[in-house]
mmCIF file of C-alpha atoms and ligand atoms in Angstrom:
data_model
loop_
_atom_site.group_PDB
_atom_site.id
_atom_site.type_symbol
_atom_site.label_atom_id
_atom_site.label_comp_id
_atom_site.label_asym_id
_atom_site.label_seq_id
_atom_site.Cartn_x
_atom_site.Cartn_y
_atom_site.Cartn_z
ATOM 1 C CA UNK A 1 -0.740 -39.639 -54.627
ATOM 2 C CA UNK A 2 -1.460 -41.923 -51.410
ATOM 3 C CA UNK A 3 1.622 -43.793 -52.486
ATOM 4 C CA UNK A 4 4.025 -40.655 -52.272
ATOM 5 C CA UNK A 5 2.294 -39.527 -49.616
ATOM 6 C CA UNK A 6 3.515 -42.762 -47.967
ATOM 7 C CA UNK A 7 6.846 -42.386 -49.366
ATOM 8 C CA UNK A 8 7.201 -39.261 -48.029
ATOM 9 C CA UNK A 9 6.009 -40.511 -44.325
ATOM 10 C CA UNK A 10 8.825 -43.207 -44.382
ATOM 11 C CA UNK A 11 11.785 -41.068 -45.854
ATOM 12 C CA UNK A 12 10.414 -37.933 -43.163
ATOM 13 C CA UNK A 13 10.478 -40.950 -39.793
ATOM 14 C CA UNK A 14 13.926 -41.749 -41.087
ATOM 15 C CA UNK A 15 15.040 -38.747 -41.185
ATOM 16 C CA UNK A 16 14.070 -37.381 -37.775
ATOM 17 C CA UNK A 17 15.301 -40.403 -36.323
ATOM 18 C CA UNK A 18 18.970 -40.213 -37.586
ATOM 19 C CA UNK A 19 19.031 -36.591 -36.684
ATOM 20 C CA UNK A 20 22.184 -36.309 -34.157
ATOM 21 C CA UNK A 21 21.572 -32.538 -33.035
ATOM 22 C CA UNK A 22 18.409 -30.673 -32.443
ATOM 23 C CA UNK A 23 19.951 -28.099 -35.432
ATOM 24 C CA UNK A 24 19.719 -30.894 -37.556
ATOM 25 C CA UNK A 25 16.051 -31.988 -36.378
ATOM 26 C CA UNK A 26 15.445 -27.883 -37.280
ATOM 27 C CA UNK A 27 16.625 -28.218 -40.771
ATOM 28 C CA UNK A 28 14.362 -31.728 -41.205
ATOM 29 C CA UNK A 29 11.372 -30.306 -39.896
ATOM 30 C CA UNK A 30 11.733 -27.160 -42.273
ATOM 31 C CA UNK A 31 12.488 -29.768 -45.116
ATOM 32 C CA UNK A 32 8.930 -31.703 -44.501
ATOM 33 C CA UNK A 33 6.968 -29.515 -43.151
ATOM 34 C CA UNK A 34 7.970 -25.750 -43.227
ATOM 35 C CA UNK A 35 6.299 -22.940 -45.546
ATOM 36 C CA UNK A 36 7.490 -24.106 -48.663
ATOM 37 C CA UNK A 37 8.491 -28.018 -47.289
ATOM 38 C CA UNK A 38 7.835 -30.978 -48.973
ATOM 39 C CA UNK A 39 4.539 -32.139 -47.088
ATOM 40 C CA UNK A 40 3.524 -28.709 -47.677
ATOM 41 C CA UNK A 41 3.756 -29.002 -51.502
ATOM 42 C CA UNK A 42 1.642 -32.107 -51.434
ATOM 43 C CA UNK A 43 -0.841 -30.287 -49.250
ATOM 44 C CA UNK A 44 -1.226 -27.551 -52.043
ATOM 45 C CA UNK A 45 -1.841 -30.343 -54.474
ATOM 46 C CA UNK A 46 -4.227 -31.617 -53.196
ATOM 47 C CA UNK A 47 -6.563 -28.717 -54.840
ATOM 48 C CA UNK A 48 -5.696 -30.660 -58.001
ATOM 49 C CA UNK A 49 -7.005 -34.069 -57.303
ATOM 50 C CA UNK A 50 -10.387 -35.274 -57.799
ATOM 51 C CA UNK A 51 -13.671 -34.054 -55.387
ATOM 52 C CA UNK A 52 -14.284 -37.901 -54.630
ATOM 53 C CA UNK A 53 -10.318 -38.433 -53.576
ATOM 54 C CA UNK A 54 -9.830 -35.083 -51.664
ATOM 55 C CA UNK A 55 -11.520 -35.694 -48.369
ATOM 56 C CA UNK A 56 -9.671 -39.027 -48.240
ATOM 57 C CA UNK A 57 -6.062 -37.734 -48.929
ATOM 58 C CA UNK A 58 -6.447 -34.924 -47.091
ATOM 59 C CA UNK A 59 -7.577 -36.938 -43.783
ATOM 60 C CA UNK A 60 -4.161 -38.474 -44.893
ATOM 61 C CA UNK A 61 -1.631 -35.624 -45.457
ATOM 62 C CA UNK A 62 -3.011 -34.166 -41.947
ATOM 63 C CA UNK A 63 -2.561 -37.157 -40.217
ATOM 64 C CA UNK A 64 0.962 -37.444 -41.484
ATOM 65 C CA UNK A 65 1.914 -34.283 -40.583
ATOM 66 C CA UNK A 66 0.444 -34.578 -36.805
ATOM 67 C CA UNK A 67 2.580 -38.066 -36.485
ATOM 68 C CA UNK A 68 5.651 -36.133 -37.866
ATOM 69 C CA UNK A 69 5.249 -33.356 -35.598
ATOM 70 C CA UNK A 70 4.730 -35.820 -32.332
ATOM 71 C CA UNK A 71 8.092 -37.761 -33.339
ATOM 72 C CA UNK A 72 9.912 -34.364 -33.546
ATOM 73 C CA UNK A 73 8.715 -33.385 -30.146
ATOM 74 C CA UNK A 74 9.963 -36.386 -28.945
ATOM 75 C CA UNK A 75 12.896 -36.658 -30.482
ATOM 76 C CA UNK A 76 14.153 -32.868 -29.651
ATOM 77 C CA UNK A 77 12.961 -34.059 -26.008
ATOM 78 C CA UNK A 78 15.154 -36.873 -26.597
ATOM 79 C CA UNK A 79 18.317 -34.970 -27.980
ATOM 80 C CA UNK A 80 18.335 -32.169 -25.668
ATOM 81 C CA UNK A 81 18.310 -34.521 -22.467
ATOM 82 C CA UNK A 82 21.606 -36.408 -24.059
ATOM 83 C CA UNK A 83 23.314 -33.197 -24.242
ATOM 84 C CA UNK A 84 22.291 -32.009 -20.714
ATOM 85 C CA UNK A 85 23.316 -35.367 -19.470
ATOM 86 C CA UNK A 86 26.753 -34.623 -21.547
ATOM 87 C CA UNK A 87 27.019 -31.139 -20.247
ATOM 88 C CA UNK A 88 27.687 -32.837 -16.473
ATOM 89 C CA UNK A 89 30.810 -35.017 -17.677
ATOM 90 C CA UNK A 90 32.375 -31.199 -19.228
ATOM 91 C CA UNK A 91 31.225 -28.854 -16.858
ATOM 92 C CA UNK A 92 31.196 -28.500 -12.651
ATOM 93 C CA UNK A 93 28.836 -26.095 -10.989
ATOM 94 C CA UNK A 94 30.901 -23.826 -8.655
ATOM 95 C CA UNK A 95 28.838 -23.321 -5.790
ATOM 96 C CA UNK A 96 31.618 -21.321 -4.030
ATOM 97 C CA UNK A 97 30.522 -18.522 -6.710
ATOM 98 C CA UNK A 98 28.224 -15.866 -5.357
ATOM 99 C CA UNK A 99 25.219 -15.772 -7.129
ATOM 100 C CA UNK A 100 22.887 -12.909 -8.406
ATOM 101 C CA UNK A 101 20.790 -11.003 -5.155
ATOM 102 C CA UNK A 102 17.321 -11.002 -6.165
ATOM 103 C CA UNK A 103 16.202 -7.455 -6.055
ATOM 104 C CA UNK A 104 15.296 -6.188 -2.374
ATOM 105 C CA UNK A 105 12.410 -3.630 -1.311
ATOM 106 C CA UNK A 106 11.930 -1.898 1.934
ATOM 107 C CA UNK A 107 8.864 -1.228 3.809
ATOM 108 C CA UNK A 108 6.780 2.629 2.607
ATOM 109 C CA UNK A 109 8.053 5.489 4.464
ATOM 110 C CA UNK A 110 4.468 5.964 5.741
ATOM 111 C CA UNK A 111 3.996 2.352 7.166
ATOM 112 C CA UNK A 112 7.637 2.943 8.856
ATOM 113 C CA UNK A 113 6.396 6.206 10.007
ATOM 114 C CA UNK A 114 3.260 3.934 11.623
ATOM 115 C CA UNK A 115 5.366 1.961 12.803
ATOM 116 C CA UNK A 116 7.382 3.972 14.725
ATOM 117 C CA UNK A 117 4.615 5.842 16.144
ATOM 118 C CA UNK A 118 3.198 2.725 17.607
ATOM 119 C CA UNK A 119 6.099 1.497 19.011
ATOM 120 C CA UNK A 120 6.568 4.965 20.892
ATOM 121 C CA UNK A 121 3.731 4.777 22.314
ATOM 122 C CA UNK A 122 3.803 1.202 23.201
ATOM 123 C CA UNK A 123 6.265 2.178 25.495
ATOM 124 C CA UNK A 124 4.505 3.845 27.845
ATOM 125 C CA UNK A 125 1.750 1.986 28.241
ATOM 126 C CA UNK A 126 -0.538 3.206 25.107
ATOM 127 C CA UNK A 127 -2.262 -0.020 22.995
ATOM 128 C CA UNK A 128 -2.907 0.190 19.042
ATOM 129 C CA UNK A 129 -6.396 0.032 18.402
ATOM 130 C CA UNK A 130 -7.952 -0.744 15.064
ATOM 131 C CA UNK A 131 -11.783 0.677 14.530
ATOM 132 C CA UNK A 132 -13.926 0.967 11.438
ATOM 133 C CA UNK A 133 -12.531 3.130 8.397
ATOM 134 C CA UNK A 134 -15.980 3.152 7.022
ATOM 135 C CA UNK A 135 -18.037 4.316 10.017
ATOM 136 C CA UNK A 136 -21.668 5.932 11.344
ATOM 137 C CA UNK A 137 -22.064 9.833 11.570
ATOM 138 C CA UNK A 138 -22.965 9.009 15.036
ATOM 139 C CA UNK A 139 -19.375 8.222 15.447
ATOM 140 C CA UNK A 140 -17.938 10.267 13.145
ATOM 141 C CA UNK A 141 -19.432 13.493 13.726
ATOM 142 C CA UNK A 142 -22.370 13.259 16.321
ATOM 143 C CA UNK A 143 -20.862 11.729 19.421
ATOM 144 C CA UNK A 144 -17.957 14.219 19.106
ATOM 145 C CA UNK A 145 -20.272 17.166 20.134
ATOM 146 C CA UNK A 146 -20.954 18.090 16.873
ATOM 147 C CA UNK A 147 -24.967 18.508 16.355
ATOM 148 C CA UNK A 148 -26.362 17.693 13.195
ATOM 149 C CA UNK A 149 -26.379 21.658 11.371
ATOM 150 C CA UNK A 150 -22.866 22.189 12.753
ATOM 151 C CA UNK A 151 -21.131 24.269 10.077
ATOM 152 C CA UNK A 152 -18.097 22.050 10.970
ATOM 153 C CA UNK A 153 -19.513 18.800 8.958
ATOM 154 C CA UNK A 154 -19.012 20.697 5.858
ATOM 155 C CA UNK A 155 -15.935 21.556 6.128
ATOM 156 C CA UNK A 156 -15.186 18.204 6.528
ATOM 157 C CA UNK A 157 -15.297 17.637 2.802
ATOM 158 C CA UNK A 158 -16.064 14.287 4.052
ATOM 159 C CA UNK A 159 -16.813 11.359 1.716
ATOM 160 C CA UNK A 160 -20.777 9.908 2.078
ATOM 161 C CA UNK A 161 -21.231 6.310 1.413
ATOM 162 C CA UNK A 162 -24.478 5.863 -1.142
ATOM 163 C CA UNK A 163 -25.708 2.623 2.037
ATOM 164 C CA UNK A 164 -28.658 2.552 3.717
ATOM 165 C CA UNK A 165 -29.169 4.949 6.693
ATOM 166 C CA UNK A 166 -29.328 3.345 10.481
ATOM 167 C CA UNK A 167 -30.218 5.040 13.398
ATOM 168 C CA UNK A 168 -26.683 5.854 13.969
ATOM 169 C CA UNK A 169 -27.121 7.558 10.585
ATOM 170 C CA UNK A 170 -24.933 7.996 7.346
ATOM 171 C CA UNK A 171 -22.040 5.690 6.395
ATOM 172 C CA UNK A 172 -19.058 7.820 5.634
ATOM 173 C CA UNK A 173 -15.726 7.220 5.295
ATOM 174 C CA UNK A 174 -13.444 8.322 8.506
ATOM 175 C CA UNK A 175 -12.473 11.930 7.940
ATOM 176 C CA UNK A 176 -10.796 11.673 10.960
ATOM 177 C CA UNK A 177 -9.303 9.056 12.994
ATOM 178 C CA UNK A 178 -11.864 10.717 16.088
ATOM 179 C CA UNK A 179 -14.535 8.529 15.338
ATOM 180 C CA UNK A 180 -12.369 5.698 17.518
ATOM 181 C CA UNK A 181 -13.046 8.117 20.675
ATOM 182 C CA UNK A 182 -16.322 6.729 21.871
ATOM 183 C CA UNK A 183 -16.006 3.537 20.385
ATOM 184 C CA UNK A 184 -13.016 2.777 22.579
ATOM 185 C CA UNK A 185 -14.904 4.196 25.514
ATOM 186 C CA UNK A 186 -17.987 2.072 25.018
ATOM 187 C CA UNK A 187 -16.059 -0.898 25.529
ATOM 188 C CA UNK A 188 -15.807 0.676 29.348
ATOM 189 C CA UNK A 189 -12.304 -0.666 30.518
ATOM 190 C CA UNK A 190 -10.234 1.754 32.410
ATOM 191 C CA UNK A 191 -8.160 3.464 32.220
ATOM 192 C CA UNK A 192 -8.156 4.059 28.467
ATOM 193 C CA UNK A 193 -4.803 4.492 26.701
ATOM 194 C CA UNK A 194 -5.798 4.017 23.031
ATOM 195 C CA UNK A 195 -3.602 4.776 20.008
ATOM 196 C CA UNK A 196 -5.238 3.911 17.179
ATOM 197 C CA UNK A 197 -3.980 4.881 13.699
ATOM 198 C CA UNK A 198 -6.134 4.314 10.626
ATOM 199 C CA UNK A 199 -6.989 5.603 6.970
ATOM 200 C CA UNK A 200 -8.604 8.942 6.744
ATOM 201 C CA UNK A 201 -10.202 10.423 3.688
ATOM 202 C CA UNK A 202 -11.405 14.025 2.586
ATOM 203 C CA UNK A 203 -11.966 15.109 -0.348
ATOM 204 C CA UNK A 204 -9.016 17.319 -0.828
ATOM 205 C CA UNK A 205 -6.426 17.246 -3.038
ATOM 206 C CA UNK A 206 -3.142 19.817 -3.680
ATOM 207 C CA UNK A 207 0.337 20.177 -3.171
ATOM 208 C CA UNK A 208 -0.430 19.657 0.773
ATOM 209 C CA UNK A 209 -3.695 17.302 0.849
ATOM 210 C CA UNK A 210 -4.094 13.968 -0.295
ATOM 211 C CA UNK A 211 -7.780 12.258 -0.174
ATOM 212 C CA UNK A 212 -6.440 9.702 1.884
ATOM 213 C CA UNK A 213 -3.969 10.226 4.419
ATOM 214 C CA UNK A 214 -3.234 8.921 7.868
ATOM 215 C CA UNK A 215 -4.139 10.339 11.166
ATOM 216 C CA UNK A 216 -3.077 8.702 14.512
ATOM 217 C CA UNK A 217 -5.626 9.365 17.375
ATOM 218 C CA UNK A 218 -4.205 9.432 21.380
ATOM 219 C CA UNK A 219 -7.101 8.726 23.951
ATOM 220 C CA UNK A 220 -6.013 8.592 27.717
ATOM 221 C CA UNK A 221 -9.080 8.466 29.934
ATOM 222 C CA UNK A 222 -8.818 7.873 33.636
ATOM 223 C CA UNK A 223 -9.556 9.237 36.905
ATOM 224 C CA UNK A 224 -7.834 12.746 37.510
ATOM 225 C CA UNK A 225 -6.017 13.057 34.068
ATOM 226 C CA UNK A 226 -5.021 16.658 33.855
ATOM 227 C CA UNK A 227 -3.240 18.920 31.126
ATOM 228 C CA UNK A 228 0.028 18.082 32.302
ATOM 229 C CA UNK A 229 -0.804 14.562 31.316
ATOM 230 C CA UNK A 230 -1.171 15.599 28.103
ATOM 231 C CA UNK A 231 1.768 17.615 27.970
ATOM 232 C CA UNK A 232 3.979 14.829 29.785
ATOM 233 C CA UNK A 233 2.806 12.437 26.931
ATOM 234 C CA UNK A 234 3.015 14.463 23.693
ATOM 235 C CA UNK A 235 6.720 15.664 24.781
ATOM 236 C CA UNK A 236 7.944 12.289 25.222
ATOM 237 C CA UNK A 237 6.581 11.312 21.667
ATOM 238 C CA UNK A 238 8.114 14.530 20.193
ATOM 239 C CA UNK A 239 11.375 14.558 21.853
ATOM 240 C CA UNK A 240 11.272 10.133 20.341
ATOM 241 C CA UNK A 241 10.193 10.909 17.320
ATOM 242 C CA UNK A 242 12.029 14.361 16.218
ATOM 243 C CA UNK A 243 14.903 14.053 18.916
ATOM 244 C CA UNK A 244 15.809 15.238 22.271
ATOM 245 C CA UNK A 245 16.423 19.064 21.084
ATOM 246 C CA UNK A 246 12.964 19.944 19.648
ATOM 247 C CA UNK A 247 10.812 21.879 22.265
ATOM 248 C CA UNK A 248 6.846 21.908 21.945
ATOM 249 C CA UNK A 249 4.255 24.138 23.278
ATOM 250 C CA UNK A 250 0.643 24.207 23.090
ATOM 251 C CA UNK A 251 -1.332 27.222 21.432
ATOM 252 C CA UNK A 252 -5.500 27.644 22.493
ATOM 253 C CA UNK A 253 -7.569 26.368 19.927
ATOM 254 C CA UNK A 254 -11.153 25.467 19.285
ATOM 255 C CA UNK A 255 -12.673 21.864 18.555
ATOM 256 C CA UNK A 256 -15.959 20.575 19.354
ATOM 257 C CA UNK A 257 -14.569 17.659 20.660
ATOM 258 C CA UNK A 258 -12.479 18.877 23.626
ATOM 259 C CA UNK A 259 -12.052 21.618 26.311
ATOM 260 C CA UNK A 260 -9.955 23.026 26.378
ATOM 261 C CA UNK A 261 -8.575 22.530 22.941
ATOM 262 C CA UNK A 262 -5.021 23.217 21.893
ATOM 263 C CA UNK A 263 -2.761 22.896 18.360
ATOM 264 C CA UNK A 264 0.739 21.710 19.289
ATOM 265 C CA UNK A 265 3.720 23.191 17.912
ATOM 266 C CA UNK A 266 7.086 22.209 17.863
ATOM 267 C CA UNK A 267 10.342 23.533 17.268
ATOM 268 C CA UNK A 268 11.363 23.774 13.441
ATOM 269 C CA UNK A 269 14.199 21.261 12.570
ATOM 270 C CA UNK A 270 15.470 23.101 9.830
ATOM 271 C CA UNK A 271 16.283 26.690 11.394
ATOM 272 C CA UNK A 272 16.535 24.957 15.394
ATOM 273 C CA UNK A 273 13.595 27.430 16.060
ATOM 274 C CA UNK A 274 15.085 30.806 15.782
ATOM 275 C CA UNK A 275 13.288 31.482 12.704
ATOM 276 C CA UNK A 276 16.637 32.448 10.832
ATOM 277 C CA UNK A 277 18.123 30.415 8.279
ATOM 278 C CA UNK A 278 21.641 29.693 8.189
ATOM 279 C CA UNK A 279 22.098 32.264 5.307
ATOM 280 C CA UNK A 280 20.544 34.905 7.678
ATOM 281 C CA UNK A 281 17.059 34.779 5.881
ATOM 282 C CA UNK A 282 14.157 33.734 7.022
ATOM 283 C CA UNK A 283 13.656 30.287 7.440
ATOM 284 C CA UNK A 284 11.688 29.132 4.687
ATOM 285 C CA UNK A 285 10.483 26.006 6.174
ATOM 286 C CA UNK A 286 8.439 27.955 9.154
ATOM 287 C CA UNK A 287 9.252 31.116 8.642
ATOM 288 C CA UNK A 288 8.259 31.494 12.583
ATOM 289 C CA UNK A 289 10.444 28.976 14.525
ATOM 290 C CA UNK A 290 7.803 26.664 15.388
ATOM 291 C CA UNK A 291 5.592 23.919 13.207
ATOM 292 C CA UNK A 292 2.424 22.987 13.748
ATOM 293 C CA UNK A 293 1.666 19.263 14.680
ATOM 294 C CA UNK A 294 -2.260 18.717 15.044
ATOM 295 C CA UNK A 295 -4.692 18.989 17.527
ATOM 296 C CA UNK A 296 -4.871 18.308 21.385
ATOM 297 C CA UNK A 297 -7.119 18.766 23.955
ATOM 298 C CA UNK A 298 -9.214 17.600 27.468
ATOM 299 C CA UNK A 299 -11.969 15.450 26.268
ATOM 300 C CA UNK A 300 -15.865 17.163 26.370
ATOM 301 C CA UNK A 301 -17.836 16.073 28.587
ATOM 302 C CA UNK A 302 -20.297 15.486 26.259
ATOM 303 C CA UNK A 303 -18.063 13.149 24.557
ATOM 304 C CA UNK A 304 -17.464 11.532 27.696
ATOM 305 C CA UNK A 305 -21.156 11.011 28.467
ATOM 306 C CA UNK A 306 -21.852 10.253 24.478
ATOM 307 C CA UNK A 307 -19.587 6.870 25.542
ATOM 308 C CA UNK A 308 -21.448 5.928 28.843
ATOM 309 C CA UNK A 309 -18.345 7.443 31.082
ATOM 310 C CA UNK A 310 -19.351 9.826 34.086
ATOM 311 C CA UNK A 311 -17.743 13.178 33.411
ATOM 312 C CA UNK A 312 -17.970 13.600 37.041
ATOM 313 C CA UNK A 313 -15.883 10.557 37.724
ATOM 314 C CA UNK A 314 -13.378 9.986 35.191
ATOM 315 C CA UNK A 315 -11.679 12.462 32.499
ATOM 316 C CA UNK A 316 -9.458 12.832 29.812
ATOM 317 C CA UNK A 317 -7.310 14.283 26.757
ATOM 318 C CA UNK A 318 -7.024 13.465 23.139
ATOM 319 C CA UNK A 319 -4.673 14.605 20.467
ATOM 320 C CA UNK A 320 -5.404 13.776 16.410
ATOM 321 C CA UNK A 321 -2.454 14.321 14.330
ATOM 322 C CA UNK A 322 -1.830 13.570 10.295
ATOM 323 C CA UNK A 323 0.581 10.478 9.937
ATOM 324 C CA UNK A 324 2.105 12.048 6.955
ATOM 325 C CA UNK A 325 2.386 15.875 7.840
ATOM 326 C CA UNK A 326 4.547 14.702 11.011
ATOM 327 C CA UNK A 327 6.276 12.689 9.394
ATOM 328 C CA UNK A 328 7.368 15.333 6.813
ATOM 329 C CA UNK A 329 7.992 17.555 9.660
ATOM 330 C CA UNK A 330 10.741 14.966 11.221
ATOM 331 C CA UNK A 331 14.576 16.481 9.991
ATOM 332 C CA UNK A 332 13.348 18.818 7.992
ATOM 333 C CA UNK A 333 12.422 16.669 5.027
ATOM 334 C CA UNK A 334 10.124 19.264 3.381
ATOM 335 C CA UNK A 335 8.208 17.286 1.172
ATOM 336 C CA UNK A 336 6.755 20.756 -1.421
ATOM 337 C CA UNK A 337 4.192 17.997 -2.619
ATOM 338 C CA UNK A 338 2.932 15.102 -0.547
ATOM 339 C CA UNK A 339 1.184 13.340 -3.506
ATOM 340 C CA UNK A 340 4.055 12.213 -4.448
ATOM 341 C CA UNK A 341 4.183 9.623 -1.717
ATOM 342 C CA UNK A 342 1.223 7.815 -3.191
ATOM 343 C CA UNK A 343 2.247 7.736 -6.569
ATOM 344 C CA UNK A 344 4.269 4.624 -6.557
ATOM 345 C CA UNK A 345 7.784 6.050 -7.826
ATOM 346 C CA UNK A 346 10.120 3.799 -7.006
ATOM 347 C CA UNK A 347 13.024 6.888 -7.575
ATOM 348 C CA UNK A 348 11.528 9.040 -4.751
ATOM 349 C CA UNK A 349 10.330 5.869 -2.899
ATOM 350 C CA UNK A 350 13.785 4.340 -2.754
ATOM 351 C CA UNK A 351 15.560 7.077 -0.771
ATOM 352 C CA UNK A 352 13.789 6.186 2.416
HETATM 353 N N1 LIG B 401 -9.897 15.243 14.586
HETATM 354 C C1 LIG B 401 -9.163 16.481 14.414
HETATM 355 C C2 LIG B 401 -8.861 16.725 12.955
HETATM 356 O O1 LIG B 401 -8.949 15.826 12.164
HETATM 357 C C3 LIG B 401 -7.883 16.442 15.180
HETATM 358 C C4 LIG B 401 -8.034 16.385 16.647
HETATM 359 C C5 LIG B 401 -8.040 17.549 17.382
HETATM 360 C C6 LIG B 401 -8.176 15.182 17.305
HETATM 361 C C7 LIG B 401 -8.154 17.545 18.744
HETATM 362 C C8 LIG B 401 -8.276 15.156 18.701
HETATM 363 C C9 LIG B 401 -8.265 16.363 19.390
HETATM 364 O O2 LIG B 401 -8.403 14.015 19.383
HETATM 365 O O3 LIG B 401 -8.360 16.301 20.740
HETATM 366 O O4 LIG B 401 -8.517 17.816 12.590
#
């Protein structure tokens, strides 16, 4: 049995090398060593032989068949480079040809929408911040004028982190992008004109609320900053951002955080404000004429003093308004369910 199994060894080398296509080095390697190939046989014969021979010829058959296998490798190495190598003399590459565009993607509405915001801003003088998404209650909640048992934490629906409590207390995560207020005005550099846009999470979740979502936060602190400030500022963004023929106008309102405190409005792009849709209905994206933005207001005093500024001396507004929700609100796009812009669907994603 050695001897044929050295028989076979010779006739199998010869073969492989005299193979002049890598189809016939195919057919040669099922002829030795496929399923039901010649090495293969032996292999199976080996149950027959004799305990003493066994271990010996079967060393041998296996190291047969991992030489055989090496010299095919080589070989088909061998084979396919002399037909690449004859490809060249037959065929040109034509580079005047215009070749396939790998697939392109764009940039997510909402970071466009960020983008656009900051760059609005940036114009008249306002500098993008960036402040802790994970913050202290003291910054979150507390510095804002909101005491400890304030009803107003719960509805926060905010998210507690499980961390160890400091003496600027819990670790939540931002439900607001407010908790950048008196950290920019610790840093005591005047005048303040912060715009700092960040992550915000509740724990909310419908047709209208996602539990994270994007809020951009307006600070303008300086001496003798009035309301018309405030107005001056947040019509120039509305009149850049939705175009020169939406109007806004500021409602009273209440928040902790600022006196006195307003919710903007602006005019609704779908109906041009009247209210009226074009089919003599009412409009069904504000039924009213106007929108509402987010909040605005003159910063408290206490919120002043809760960042080391003299309310006496200096003061202020702020505005805090949802990345996504104005965004939504910009030509009438009316989103009727905002998770869809986090779920990563490249058919709604694409149209943007
Ligand atoms: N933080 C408020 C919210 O999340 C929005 C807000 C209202 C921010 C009034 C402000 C403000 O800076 O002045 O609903």
């Amino acid at each position: 049995m050695q001897d044929q199994l050295n028989a076979l060894r010779l006739e199998a080398e010869n073969a492989i090398s005299v193979a002049k296509t890598t189809s016939d080095l195919d057919e040669t390697e099922v002829r030795y060593l496929g399923r039901k190939g010649r090495l293969t046989d032996m292999l199976k014969m080996l149950s027959g032989v004799s305990a003493e021979e066994r271990p010996k010829l079967g060393a041998l058959a296996n190291d047969i068949k991992r030489q055989l296998e090496i010299m095919l490798a080589s070989r088909r190495k061998q084979l396919e480079e002399e037909q690449y190598s004859k490809l060249s003399e037959t065929e040109r590459a034509d580079v005047t040809e215009p070749g396939n565009r790998p697939p392109e993607g764009h940039l997510h509405p909402m970071t466009k929408a960020i983008n656009e915001i900051t760059e609005i801003f940036e114009r008249i003088g306002f500098v993008r911040t960036r402040y802790p998404e994970v913050d202290w209650d003291f910054y979150a909640f507390e510095s804002l004028n909101m005491p400890k048992d304030h009803p107003a934490r719960d509805e926060w629906e905010t998210f507690f982190m499980d961390a160890p409590v400091s003496k600027k207390g819990k670790m939540v995560l931002t439900p607001h992008t407010s908790n950048s207020q008196v950290r920019e005005l610790e840093r005591g550099e005047f005048p303040v004109r912060m715009i700092n846009i960040a992550k915000c999470y509740r724990r909310q979740i419908d047709a209208t609320h996602v539990p994270m979502f994007h809020q951009f936060e307006g600070l303008y602190v300086d001496k003798g900053v009035s309301i018309a400030h405030l107005r001056g500022v947040l019509d120039y963004f509305a009149q850049e951002f939705f175009g020169p023929e939406r109007k806004t106008r500021l409602r009273p309102y209440h928040f902790r955080f600022t006196e006195p405190s307003f919710e903007i409005d602006i005019t609704c792009g779908v109906c041009g404000g009247t209210g009226i849709s074009a089919e003599k209905q009412k409009c069904k994206m504000c039924k009213r004429g106007w929108l509402e933005l987010g909040g605005a207001g003159m910063v408290h005093p206490n919120v002043l003093k809760a960042g080391g500024v003299d309310p006496k001396k200096y003061s202020g507004f702020a505005f805090g308004w949802g990345v996504e929700r104005t965004y939504s609100m910009k030509g009438g796009l009316n989103l009727d369910d905002i998770r869809i812009l986090y779920k990563n669907d490249l058919r709604f994603l694409k149209q943007f």
